[in-house]
PDB file of C-alpha atoms in Angstrom:
ATOM      1  CA  MET D   1     -22.193  15.268  15.185  1.00 39.00           C
ATOM      2  CA  PRO D   2     -21.599  11.777  16.060  1.00 42.00           C
ATOM      3  CA  ARG D   3     -19.645  10.850  19.226  1.00 45.00           C
ATOM      4  CA  VAL D   4     -16.351   9.270  18.248  1.00 41.00           C
ATOM      5  CA  LYS D   5     -15.468   6.293  20.338  1.00 46.00           C
ATOM      6  CA  LYS D   6     -12.298   6.104  22.702  1.00 43.00           C
ATOM      7  CA  SER D   7     -11.085   3.198  20.394  1.00 44.00           C
ATOM      8  CA  GLU D   8     -11.271   5.370  17.330  1.00 46.00           C
ATOM      9  CA  GLN D   9      -9.482   8.618  18.415  1.00 47.00           C
ATOM     10  CA  ALA D  10      -6.494   9.203  16.241  1.00 48.00           C
ATOM     11  CA  LEU D  11      -2.943   8.052  17.561  1.00 49.00           C
ATOM     12  CA  PRO D  12       0.395   9.660  16.771  1.00 50.00           C
ATOM     13  CA  PRO D  13       1.869   8.987  13.273  1.00 61.00           C
ATOM     14  CA  ILE D  14       3.891   5.995  12.814  1.00 69.00           C
ATOM     15  CA  ALA D  15       7.400   5.961  11.284  1.00 68.00           C
ATOM     16  CA  ASN D  16       7.893   2.290   9.930  1.00 79.00           C
ATOM     17  CA  TYR D  17       6.169  -1.296   9.800  1.00 81.00           C
ATOM     18  CA  GLU D  18       7.513  -2.623  13.069  1.00 78.00           C
ATOM     19  CA  SER D  19       6.328   0.545  14.852  1.00 83.00           C
ATOM     20  CA  PHE D  20       2.797   0.042  13.086  1.00 87.00           C
ATOM     21  CA  VAL D  21       2.678  -3.795  14.167  1.00 84.00           C
ATOM     22  CA  ASN D  22       3.755  -2.777  17.701  1.00 82.00           C
ATOM     23  CA  ALA D  23       1.075   0.203  17.868  1.00 87.00           C
ATOM     24  CA  VAL D  24      -1.704  -2.110  16.559  1.00 88.00           C
ATOM     25  CA  THR D  25      -0.759  -5.200  18.957  1.00 84.00           C
ATOM     26  CA  GLU D  26      -0.887  -2.736  21.983  1.00 83.00           C
ATOM     27  CA  ALA D  27      -4.344  -1.141  20.934  1.00 87.00           C
ATOM     28  CA  TYR D  28      -5.824  -4.391  19.693  1.00 87.00           C
ATOM     29  CA  PRO D  29      -7.908  -5.140  22.899  1.00 86.00           C
ATOM     30  CA  SER D  30      -9.468  -1.679  22.869  1.00 89.00           C
ATOM     31  CA  LEU D  31     -10.119  -1.636  18.999  1.00 90.00           C
ATOM     32  CA  SER D  32     -13.656  -2.243  17.767  1.00 91.00           C
ATOM     33  CA  ASP D  33     -14.607  -5.599  16.278  1.00 89.00           C
ATOM     34  CA  ARG D  34     -14.181  -4.290  12.738  1.00 91.00           C
ATOM     35  CA  PHE D  35     -10.929  -2.454  13.382  1.00 92.00           C
ATOM     36  CA  GLN D  36      -9.622  -5.793  14.811  1.00 89.00           C
ATOM     37  CA  GLN D  37     -10.646  -7.718  11.615  1.00 88.00           C
ATOM     38  CA  VAL D  38      -8.784  -5.303   9.558  1.00 91.00           C
ATOM     39  CA  ALA D  39      -5.922  -5.454  11.963  1.00 90.00           C
ATOM     40  CA  ARG D  40      -5.509  -9.016  11.757  1.00 86.00           C
ATOM     41  CA  PHE D  41      -5.695  -8.985   7.648  1.00 87.00           C
ATOM     42  CA  LEU D  42      -2.946  -6.381   7.390  1.00 88.00           C
ATOM     43  CA  THR D  43      -0.609  -8.024   9.835  1.00 83.00           C
ATOM     44  CA  GLN D  44      -0.985 -11.557   8.485  1.00 77.00           C
ATOM     45  CA  ASN D  45      -1.188 -10.364   4.716  1.00 78.00           C
ATOM     46  CA  SER D  46       1.681  -7.704   4.635  1.00 77.00           C
ATOM     47  CA  ASN D  47       2.869  -8.544   1.100  1.00 74.00           C
ATOM     48  CA  ALA D  48      -0.615  -8.480  -0.386  1.00 78.00           C
ATOM     49  CA  VAL D  49      -1.465  -5.071   1.393  1.00 87.00           C
ATOM     50  CA  ALA D  50       2.050  -3.728  -0.167  1.00 83.00           C
ATOM     51  CA  MET D  51       1.070  -4.976  -3.522  1.00 81.00           C
ATOM     52  CA  GLN D  52      -2.951  -4.542  -4.205  1.00 85.00           C
ATOM     53  CA  SER D  53      -5.303  -1.781  -4.468  1.00 90.00           C
ATOM     54  CA  ILE D  54      -7.405  -0.600  -1.580  1.00 93.00           C
ATOM     55  CA  ASN D  55     -10.441  -2.185  -3.118  1.00 92.00           C
ATOM     56  CA  THR D  56      -8.881  -5.383  -3.498  1.00 90.00           C
ATOM     57  CA  ILE D  57      -7.665  -5.582   0.090  1.00 91.00           C
ATOM     58  CA  ALA D  58     -11.185  -4.610   1.288  1.00 91.00           C
ATOM     59  CA  GLU D  59     -12.532  -7.438  -0.573  1.00 90.00           C
ATOM     60  CA  GLN D  60     -10.385 -10.007   0.843  1.00 86.00           C
ATOM     61  CA  CYS D  61     -10.555  -8.260   4.378  1.00 86.00           C
ATOM     62  CA  GLY D  62     -14.461  -8.645   4.404  1.00 87.00           C
ATOM     63  CA  ALA D  63     -14.731  -4.513   5.028  1.00 90.00           C
ATOM     64  CA  HIS D  64     -15.787  -1.608   3.067  1.00 93.00           C
ATOM     65  CA  PRO D  65     -12.647   0.543   1.724  1.00 92.00           C
ATOM     66  CA  SER D  66     -13.920   3.195   3.980  1.00 93.00           C
ATOM     67  CA  ILE D  67     -13.349   1.221   7.006  1.00 94.00           C
ATOM     68  CA  LEU D  68      -9.594   0.596   6.037  1.00 94.00           C
ATOM     69  CA  VAL D  69      -9.342   4.676   5.311  1.00 94.00           C
ATOM     70  CA  ARG D  70     -10.558   4.992   8.755  1.00 93.00           C
ATOM     71  CA  PHE D  71      -8.428   2.393  10.330  1.00 94.00           C
ATOM     72  CA  ALA D  72      -5.320   4.154   8.757  1.00 92.00           C
ATOM     73  CA  GLN D  73      -6.457   7.519  10.153  1.00 92.00           C
ATOM     74  CA  HIS D  74      -6.936   6.007  13.668  1.00 92.00           C
ATOM     75  CA  PHE D  75      -3.220   5.428  13.390  1.00 90.00           C
ATOM     76  CA  GLY D  76      -2.047   8.794  12.414  1.00 89.00           C
ATOM     77  CA  PHE D  77      -1.867   8.458   8.684  1.00 90.00           C
ATOM     78  CA  SER D  78      -3.735  10.808   6.219  1.00 89.00           C
ATOM     79  CA  GLY D  79      -5.166   7.858   4.539  1.00 91.00           C
ATOM     80  CA  PHE D  80      -5.010   4.227   3.313  1.00 92.00           C
ATOM     81  CA  LYS D  81      -2.356   5.368   0.969  1.00 92.00           C
ATOM     82  CA  GLN D  82      -0.016   6.563   3.277  1.00 91.00           C
ATOM     83  CA  LEU D  83      -0.143   3.584   5.551  1.00 91.00           C
ATOM     84  CA  GLN D  84       0.321   1.230   2.435  1.00 90.00           C
ATOM     85  CA  GLY D  85       3.399   3.295   1.859  1.00 88.00           C
ATOM     86  CA  VAL D  86       4.648   1.571   5.115  1.00 87.00           C
ATOM     87  CA  PHE D  87       4.316  -1.800   3.883  1.00 85.00           C
ATOM     88  CA  GLN D  88       5.514  -1.053   0.472  1.00 83.00           C
ATOM     89  CA  THR D  89       8.796   0.315   2.093  1.00 82.00           C
ATOM     90  CA  ARG D  90       9.259  -3.039   4.164  1.00 75.00           C
ATOM     91  CA  LEU D  91       8.680  -5.195   1.205  1.00 70.00           C
ATOM     92  CA  SER D  92      11.363  -3.281  -1.011  1.00 67.00           C
ATOM     93  CA  THR D  93      13.879  -3.641   2.041  1.00 62.00           C
ATOM     94  CA  ALA D  94      13.070  -6.855   3.600  1.00 53.00           C
ATOM     95  CA  ALA D  95      12.308  -8.944   0.638  1.00 48.00           C
ATOM     96  CA  PRO D  96      13.907  -7.813  -2.820  1.00 45.00           C
ATOM     97  CA  GLY D  97      12.316  -9.244  -5.837  1.00 51.00           C
ATOM     98  CA  TYR D  98       9.313 -10.387  -3.889  1.00 49.00           C
ATOM     99  CA  ARG D  99       6.889  -8.212  -6.146  1.00 53.00           C
ATOM    100  CA  GLU D 100       8.444 -10.108  -9.221  1.00 55.00           C
ATOM    101  CA  ARG D 101       8.110 -13.536  -7.619  1.00 53.00           C
ATOM    102  CA  ILE D 102       4.635 -13.068  -6.778  1.00 55.00           C
ATOM    103  CA  SER D 103       3.798 -11.605 -10.240  1.00 60.00           C
ATOM    104  CA  ALA D 104       5.341 -14.754 -11.793  1.00 57.00           C
ATOM    105  CA  LEU D 105       3.337 -17.041  -9.461  1.00 56.00           C
ATOM    106  CA  ASP D 106      -0.102 -15.046 -10.300  1.00 61.00           C
ATOM    107  CA  ALA D 107       0.799 -15.425 -13.961  1.00 61.00           C
ATOM    108  CA  ASP D 108       1.354 -19.208 -13.330  1.00 55.00           C
ATOM    109  CA  LEU D 109      -2.028 -19.435 -11.748  1.00 55.00           C
ATOM    110  CA  GLU D 110      -3.841 -17.513 -14.294  1.00 61.00           C
ATOM    111  CA  LYS D 111      -2.564 -20.261 -16.934  1.00 55.00           C
ATOM    112  CA  ASN D 112      -3.364 -23.125 -14.725  1.00 55.00           C
ATOM    113  CA  LYS D 113      -6.794 -22.162 -13.265  1.00 57.00           C
ATOM    114  CA  ARG D 114      -8.908 -23.866 -15.748  1.00 59.00           C
ATOM    115  CA  LYS D 115      -6.841 -27.398 -15.485  1.00 64.00           C
ATOM    116  CA  GLY D 116      -9.152 -29.140 -13.126  1.00 68.00           C
ATOM    117  CA  ASN D 117      -7.661 -30.858 -10.259  1.00 71.00           C
ATOM    118  CA  LEU D 118      -4.143 -30.484 -11.313  1.00 75.00           C
ATOM    119  CA  GLY D 119      -4.898 -26.703 -11.328  1.00 72.00           C
ATOM    120  CA  PHE D 120      -5.948 -26.923  -7.779  1.00 72.00           C
ATOM    121  CA  LEU D 121      -2.451 -28.840  -6.973  1.00 77.00           C
ATOM    122  CA  HIS D 122      -0.604 -26.162  -8.738  1.00 75.00           C
ATOM    123  CA  ASP D 123      -2.430 -23.418  -7.137  1.00 73.00           C
ATOM    124  CA  LEU D 124      -1.443 -25.035  -3.717  1.00 76.00           C
ATOM    125  CA  VAL D 125       2.146 -25.779  -4.473  1.00 80.00           C
ATOM    126  CA  VAL D 126       3.127 -22.186  -5.754  1.00 76.00           C
ATOM    127  CA  ARG D 127       1.367 -20.573  -2.785  1.00 76.00           C
ATOM    128  CA  ASP D 128       3.461 -22.728  -0.393  1.00 81.00           C
ATOM    129  CA  ILE D 129       6.465 -21.836  -2.375  1.00 81.00           C
ATOM    130  CA  ALA D 130       5.762 -18.032  -1.784  1.00 76.00           C
ATOM    131  CA  THR D 131       4.787 -18.534   1.843  1.00 79.00           C
ATOM    132  CA  LEU D 132       8.062 -20.619   2.673  1.00 83.00           C
ATOM    133  CA  GLN D 133       9.964 -18.015   0.743  1.00 79.00           C
ATOM    134  CA  GLU D 134       8.548 -15.328   3.073  1.00 78.00           C
ATOM    135  CA  LEU D 135       9.229 -17.480   6.043  1.00 83.00           C
ATOM    136  CA  LEU D 136      12.763 -16.588   5.674  1.00 83.00           C
ATOM    137  CA  ASN D 137      12.008 -13.064   6.050  1.00 78.00           C
ATOM    138  CA  ALA D 138       9.957 -13.843   9.301  1.00 81.00           C
ATOM    139  CA  VAL D 139      12.225 -16.030  11.387  1.00 89.00           C
ATOM    140  CA  THR D 140      15.633 -14.914  12.983  1.00 90.00           C
ATOM    141  CA  GLU D 141      18.729 -16.658  13.897  1.00 92.00           C
ATOM    142  CA  LYS D 142      18.135 -15.376  17.527  1.00 94.00           C
ATOM    143  CA  SER D 143      14.764 -16.949  17.722  1.00 95.00           C
ATOM    144  CA  LEU D 144      15.910 -20.175  16.768  1.00 95.00           C
ATOM    145  CA  ALA D 145      18.795 -20.331  18.888  1.00 94.00           C
ATOM    146  CA  ASP D 146      16.791 -19.169  21.745  1.00 96.00           C
ATOM    147  CA  ALA D 147      14.020 -21.731  21.270  1.00 96.00           C
ATOM    148  CA  ALA D 148      16.672 -24.423  20.919  1.00 95.00           C
ATOM    149  CA  LYS D 149      18.333 -23.264  24.166  1.00 95.00           C
ATOM    150  CA  LEU D 150      14.977 -23.415  26.172  1.00 96.00           C
ATOM    151  CA  LEU D 151      14.093 -26.850  24.630  1.00 96.00           C
ATOM    152  CA  LYS D 152      17.572 -28.254  25.849  1.00 95.00           C
ATOM    153  CA  ASN D 153      17.538 -26.986  29.153  1.00 95.00           C
ATOM    154  CA  ALA D 154      13.728 -27.894  29.860  1.00 96.00           C
ATOM    155  CA  ASP D 155      13.197 -30.555  32.538  1.00 96.00           C
ATOM    156  CA  THR D 156      10.159 -31.275  30.803  1.00 96.00           C
ATOM    157  CA  ILE D 157       8.671 -30.203  27.081  1.00 97.00           C
ATOM    158  CA  PHE D 158       4.821 -29.845  27.031  1.00 96.00           C
ATOM    159  CA  ILE D 159       3.290 -29.628  23.529  1.00 96.00           C
ATOM    160  CA  ALA D 160      -0.009 -28.135  22.954  1.00 94.00           C
ATOM    161  CA  GLY D 161      -1.692 -28.113  19.423  1.00 91.00           C
ATOM    162  CA  GLN D 162      -5.168 -28.867  18.228  1.00 88.00           C
ATOM    163  CA  LEU D 163      -7.516 -28.782  15.233  1.00 85.00           C
ATOM    164  CA  ARG D 164      -5.062 -28.038  12.153  1.00 84.00           C
ATOM    165  CA  SER D 165      -2.199 -27.768  14.550  1.00 89.00           C
ATOM    166  CA  GLU D 166      -2.509 -31.385  15.857  1.00 91.00           C
ATOM    167  CA  PRO D 167      -0.410 -33.103  13.199  1.00 92.00           C
ATOM    168  CA  ILE D 168       2.587 -30.491  13.956  1.00 94.00           C
ATOM    169  CA  ALA D 169       2.382 -30.925  17.766  1.00 94.00           C
ATOM    170  CA  GLY D 170       2.207 -34.891  17.108  1.00 93.00           C
ATOM    171  CA  PHE D 171       5.468 -34.576  14.751  1.00 94.00           C
ATOM    172  CA  LEU D 172       7.343 -32.271  17.199  1.00 95.00           C
ATOM    173  CA  ARG D 173       6.597 -34.803  19.851  1.00 95.00           C
ATOM    174  CA  TYR D 174       8.192 -37.548  17.633  1.00 93.00           C
ATOM    175  CA  VAL D 175      11.221 -35.416  16.668  1.00 94.00           C
ATOM    176  CA  LEU D 176      12.125 -34.359  20.412  1.00 95.00           C
ATOM    177  CA  SER D 177      11.480 -37.952  21.758  1.00 93.00           C
ATOM    178  CA  MET D 178      14.033 -39.190  18.795  1.00 91.00           C
ATOM    179  CA  LEU D 179      16.321 -36.617  20.498  1.00 91.00           C
ATOM    180  CA  ARG D 180      15.728 -38.008  23.979  1.00 91.00           C
ATOM    181  CA  ARG D 181      13.968 -35.062  25.452  1.00 94.00           C
ATOM    182  CA  ARG D 182      11.092 -35.698  28.135  1.00 95.00           C
ATOM    183  CA  VAL D 183       7.974 -34.811  26.274  1.00 95.00           C
ATOM    184  CA  ILE D 184       4.196 -34.723  27.249  1.00 94.00           C
ATOM    185  CA  LEU D 185       1.805 -34.028  24.184  1.00 93.00           C
ATOM    186  CA  LEU D 186      -1.338 -32.258  25.895  1.00 91.00           C
ATOM    187  CA  ASP D 187      -3.954 -33.914  23.737  1.00 83.00           C
ATOM    188  CA  PRO D 188      -7.323 -33.095  23.898  1.00 75.00           C
ATOM    189  CA  ALA D 189      -8.625 -36.550  24.922  1.00 73.00           C
ATOM    190  CA  GLY D 190     -11.206 -35.967  27.642  1.00 68.00           C
ATOM    191  CA  GLY D 191     -10.974 -32.334  27.739  1.00 72.00           C
ATOM    192  CA  LEU D 192      -8.145 -32.795  30.282  1.00 78.00           C
ATOM    193  CA  ALA D 193      -5.355 -30.634  28.446  1.00 82.00           C
ATOM    194  CA  PRO D 194      -5.605 -27.476  30.851  1.00 81.00           C
ATOM    195  CA  GLU D 195      -5.806 -30.032  33.965  1.00 85.00           C
ATOM    196  CA  MET D 196      -2.783 -31.761  32.725  1.00 86.00           C
ATOM    197  CA  ALA D 197      -0.883 -28.387  32.027  1.00 88.00           C
ATOM    198  CA  GLN D 198      -1.374 -27.298  35.780  1.00 90.00           C
ATOM    199  CA  VAL D 199       1.909 -29.244  36.543  1.00 92.00           C
ATOM    200  CA  MET D 200       4.128 -27.295  34.320  1.00 94.00           C
ATOM    201  CA  GLY D 201       6.677 -25.186  36.176  1.00 94.00           C
ATOM    202  CA  LYS D 202       9.595 -22.864  35.781  1.00 95.00           C
ATOM    203  CA  ASP D 203      11.933 -25.321  34.613  1.00 96.00           C
ATOM    204  CA  ASP D 204       9.897 -26.640  31.853  1.00 97.00           C
ATOM    205  CA  VAL D 205       8.973 -25.394  28.451  1.00 97.00           C
ATOM    206  CA  LEU D 206       5.372 -25.197  26.600  1.00 97.00           C
ATOM    207  CA  VAL D 207       5.474 -25.323  22.902  1.00 97.00           C
ATOM    208  CA  ALA D 208       1.966 -23.984  21.997  1.00 96.00           C
ATOM    209  CA  ILE D 209       0.922 -24.078  18.338  1.00 95.00           C
ATOM    210  CA  SER D 210      -2.414 -22.489  17.118  1.00 91.00           C
ATOM    211  CA  PHE D 211      -3.719 -20.554  14.280  1.00 86.00           C
ATOM    212  CA  ARG D 212      -6.829 -18.641  13.893  1.00 76.00           C
ATOM    213  CA  HIS D 213      -9.346 -19.649  14.754  1.00 75.00           C
ATOM    214  CA  TYR D 214      -7.586 -20.343  18.045  1.00 83.00           C
ATOM    215  CA  ALA D 215      -8.185 -23.719  19.768  1.00 86.00           C
ATOM    216  CA  LYS D 216      -9.702 -22.638  23.025  1.00 88.00           C
ATOM    217  CA  GLU D 217      -7.719 -25.499  24.996  1.00 89.00           C
ATOM    218  CA  VAL D 218      -4.419 -24.294  23.278  1.00 92.00           C
ATOM    219  CA  VAL D 219      -5.079 -20.775  24.540  1.00 90.00           C
ATOM    220  CA  ALA D 220      -6.134 -21.802  27.905  1.00 91.00           C
ATOM    221  CA  VAL D 221      -3.020 -24.110  28.387  1.00 93.00           C
ATOM    222  CA  ALA D 222      -0.820 -20.756  27.136  1.00 93.00           C
ATOM    223  CA  ASP D 223      -2.562 -19.019  29.977  1.00 92.00           C
ATOM    224  CA  VAL D 224      -1.927 -21.772  32.562  1.00 93.00           C
ATOM    225  CA  ALA D 225       2.018 -21.369  31.509  1.00 94.00           C
ATOM    226  CA  ALA D 226       1.979 -17.755  31.914  1.00 93.00           C
ATOM    227  CA  SER D 227       0.504 -18.090  35.558  1.00 93.00           C
ATOM    228  CA  ASN D 228       3.052 -20.700  36.490  1.00 94.00           C
ATOM    229  CA  GLY D 229       6.004 -18.965  34.862  1.00 95.00           C
ATOM    230  CA  THR D 230       6.701 -21.598  32.419  1.00 96.00           C
ATOM    231  CA  PRO D 231       8.703 -20.195  29.528  1.00 96.00           C
ATOM    232  CA  MET D 232       6.546 -20.748  25.815  1.00 97.00           C
ATOM    233  CA  VAL D 233       7.700 -21.269  22.340  1.00 97.00           C
ATOM    234  CA  ALA D 234       4.871 -20.230  20.507  1.00 95.00           C
ATOM    235  CA  ILE D 235       4.070 -21.016  16.805  1.00 95.00           C
ATOM    236  CA  THR D 236       1.108 -19.057  15.501  1.00 90.00           C
ATOM    237  CA  ASP D 237       0.163 -16.703  12.541  1.00 84.00           C
ATOM    238  CA  SER D 238       0.497 -13.145  13.846  1.00 81.00           C
ATOM    239  CA  GLN D 239       1.703 -10.941  16.635  1.00 82.00           C
ATOM    240  CA  LEU D 240      -2.016 -10.030  17.400  1.00 82.00           C
ATOM    241  CA  SER D 241      -2.387 -13.969  18.365  1.00 84.00           C
ATOM    242  CA  PRO D 242      -3.470 -14.845  21.980  1.00 86.00           C
ATOM    243  CA  LEU D 243      -0.506 -16.921  22.306  1.00 89.00           C
ATOM    244  CA  ALA D 244       2.062 -13.957  21.291  1.00 86.00           C
ATOM    245  CA  LYS D 245       1.730 -11.834  24.530  1.00 85.00           C
ATOM    246  CA  ASN D 246       3.306 -14.297  26.817  1.00 89.00           C
ATOM    247  CA  ALA D 247       5.538 -16.054  24.348  1.00 93.00           C
ATOM    248  CA  ALA D 248       9.306 -16.056  25.494  1.00 95.00           C
ATOM    249  CA  VAL D 249      10.089 -17.010  21.819  1.00 95.00           C
ATOM    250  CA  LEU D 250       7.387 -16.237  19.021  1.00 93.00           C
ATOM    251  CA  PHE D 251       7.574 -17.570  15.626  1.00 94.00           C
ATOM    252  CA  THR D 252       4.712 -15.919  13.274  1.00 88.00           C
ATOM    253  CA  VAL D 253       4.020 -18.085  10.344  1.00 84.00           C
ATOM    254  CA  PRO D 254       2.655 -15.947   7.341  1.00 70.00           C
ATOM    255  CA  GLU D 255      -0.521 -17.119   5.665  1.00 63.00           C
ATOM    256  CA  ASP D 256      -3.476 -16.274   3.884  1.00 56.00           C
ATOM    257  CA  GLU D 257      -6.391 -16.031   6.792  1.00 46.00           C
ATOM    258  CA  TYR D 258      -8.901 -15.750   4.149  1.00 44.00           C
ATOM    259  CA  SER D 259      -8.006 -18.726   1.824  1.00 49.00           C
ATOM    260  CA  PHE D 260     -10.106 -22.029   1.973  1.00 48.00           C
ATOM    261  CA  SER D 261      -7.183 -24.413   2.144  1.00 55.00           C
ATOM    262  CA  ARG D 262      -4.687 -23.483   4.912  1.00 68.00           C
ATOM    263  CA  SER D 263      -1.404 -25.447   4.178  1.00 78.00           C
ATOM    264  CA  LEU D 264       0.960 -27.103   6.922  1.00 87.00           C
ATOM    265  CA  ALA D 265       3.926 -26.492   4.979  1.00 88.00           C
ATOM    266  CA  ALA D 266       5.328 -23.492   6.684  1.00 88.00           C
ATOM    267  CA  PRO D 267       4.307 -24.478   9.977  1.00 91.00           C
ATOM    268  CA  MET D 268       5.985 -27.872   9.775  1.00 93.00           C
ATOM    269  CA  CYS D 269       8.914 -26.294   8.105  1.00 93.00           C
ATOM    270  CA  ILE D 270       9.514 -24.011  11.247  1.00 94.00           C
ATOM    271  CA  THR D 271       8.872 -27.145  13.531  1.00 95.00           C
ATOM    272  CA  GLN D 272      11.737 -29.084  11.783  1.00 94.00           C
ATOM    273  CA  CYS D 273      14.140 -26.385  11.745  1.00 94.00           C
ATOM    274  CA  ILE D 274      13.583 -25.862  15.563  1.00 95.00           C
ATOM    275  CA  ALA D 275      14.226 -29.552  15.990  1.00 94.00           C
ATOM    276  CA  ILE D 276      17.282 -29.419  13.865  1.00 94.00           C
ATOM    277  CA  ALA D 277      18.487 -26.398  15.795  1.00 93.00           C
ATOM    278  CA  LEU D 278      18.093 -28.270  19.033  1.00 94.00           C
ATOM    279  CA  ALA D 279      20.132 -31.137  17.495  1.00 92.00           C
ATOM    280  CA  ALA D 280      22.854 -29.172  16.861  1.00 91.00           C
ATOM    281  CA  LEU D 281      23.038 -27.484  20.097  1.00 90.00           C
ATOM    282  CA  LEU D 282      22.732 -31.266  21.611  1.00 89.00           C
ATOM    283  CA  GLN D 283      25.694 -32.278  19.275  1.00 85.00           C
ATOM    284  CA  GLU D 284      27.745 -29.259  19.291  1.00 70.00           C
ATOM    285  CA  ASP D 285      30.931 -30.948  20.139  1.00 56.00           C
ATOM    286  CA  SER D 286      30.456 -33.060  16.904  1.00 60.00           C
ATOM    287  CA  GLU D 287      31.636 -32.223  13.819  1.00 58.00           C
ATOM    288  CA  ALA D 288      29.042 -34.064  11.976  1.00 64.00           C
ATOM    289  CA  THR D 289      25.869 -32.405  10.488  1.00 73.00           C
ATOM    290  CA  PRO D 290      22.956 -32.281  12.995  1.00 77.00           C
ATOM    291  CA  HIS D 291      21.192 -35.293  12.991  1.00 75.00           C
ATOM    292  CA  ILE D 292      17.848 -36.531  14.403  1.00 78.00           C
ATOM    293  CA  PRO D 293      17.849 -40.264  14.698  1.00 73.00           C
ATOM    294  CA  THR D 294      14.857 -42.477  13.815  1.00 71.00           C
ATOM    295  CA  VAL D 295      13.007 -45.308  16.092  1.00 68.00           C
ATOM    296  CA  THR D 296      14.966 -47.825  13.819  1.00 69.00           C
ATOM    297  CA  GLU D 297      18.292 -46.407  14.459  1.00 68.00           C
ATOM    298  CA  ASN D 298      17.808 -46.183  18.149  1.00 65.00           C
ATOM    299  CA  GLN D 299      16.693 -49.904  18.186  1.00 66.00           C
ATOM    300  CA  ARG D 300      19.719 -50.932  16.215  1.00 65.00           C
ATOM    301  CA  ARG D 301      21.931 -49.004  18.864  1.00 66.00           C
ATOM    302  CA  LYS D 302      20.430 -51.164  21.623  1.00 64.00           C
ATOM    303  CA  VAL D 303      21.413 -54.342  19.947  1.00 54.00           C
TER     304      VAL D 303
END
């Protein structure tokens, strides 16, 4: 009989989706590479897991269906079907109507899949719509308020975002500068971002933005923040992200890890919302709608 690895010994049964994600997050470092691959897919594609067959999920995940079964059993379930029930319960309670919405989107995709480049545009747009709607279920009032409070009280706001996240980091620097915050963008020029981050202190805040495959320098900067006691607002794709473990406020943006084109619509949307929440906090004595001025407006005020 083959010897069972410690990381593949069965764990106690798990009652709900939140408990499952917490258990996976805690066990993740000790899981085998194959189990880590499955864990990432399941936690980043929860709605697909709830709705699709085990064969379809296995194909998208890049693993054999038997791996999914063993993964479920590792976390105390009788099989993958029982684990999938946890995802289905979450979907039915957290996002009423999502199944019908996705079915409608899939039908639209099927009708437009042979329409050339316009079909590609349609594909991207409807998937962004679904992701943005799911974002409403993933973000809480408390997380937005906590992030805004940290940014308001920070002496200096450091921003780290590279590769695909670089445009988001640049945009956030712009809006925070317009709100008259002291901002430093830890850009990759010269490979000095981790060194620049060493000056971060307990009265500062780091906003770290990274998605799989996580930019090494952004992860390094996040580790520096943890060592220096600097609070971090993390915008990433999963509770299994290397940014998640030390985040004071964590925003997980749902996305399809295995799609060719990863949209910036949802990450940009949450970034804009954080900025608006900050503007509202800075302007809380005003009855006006929260407003982020532009460079032109600020120049006009000086005249």
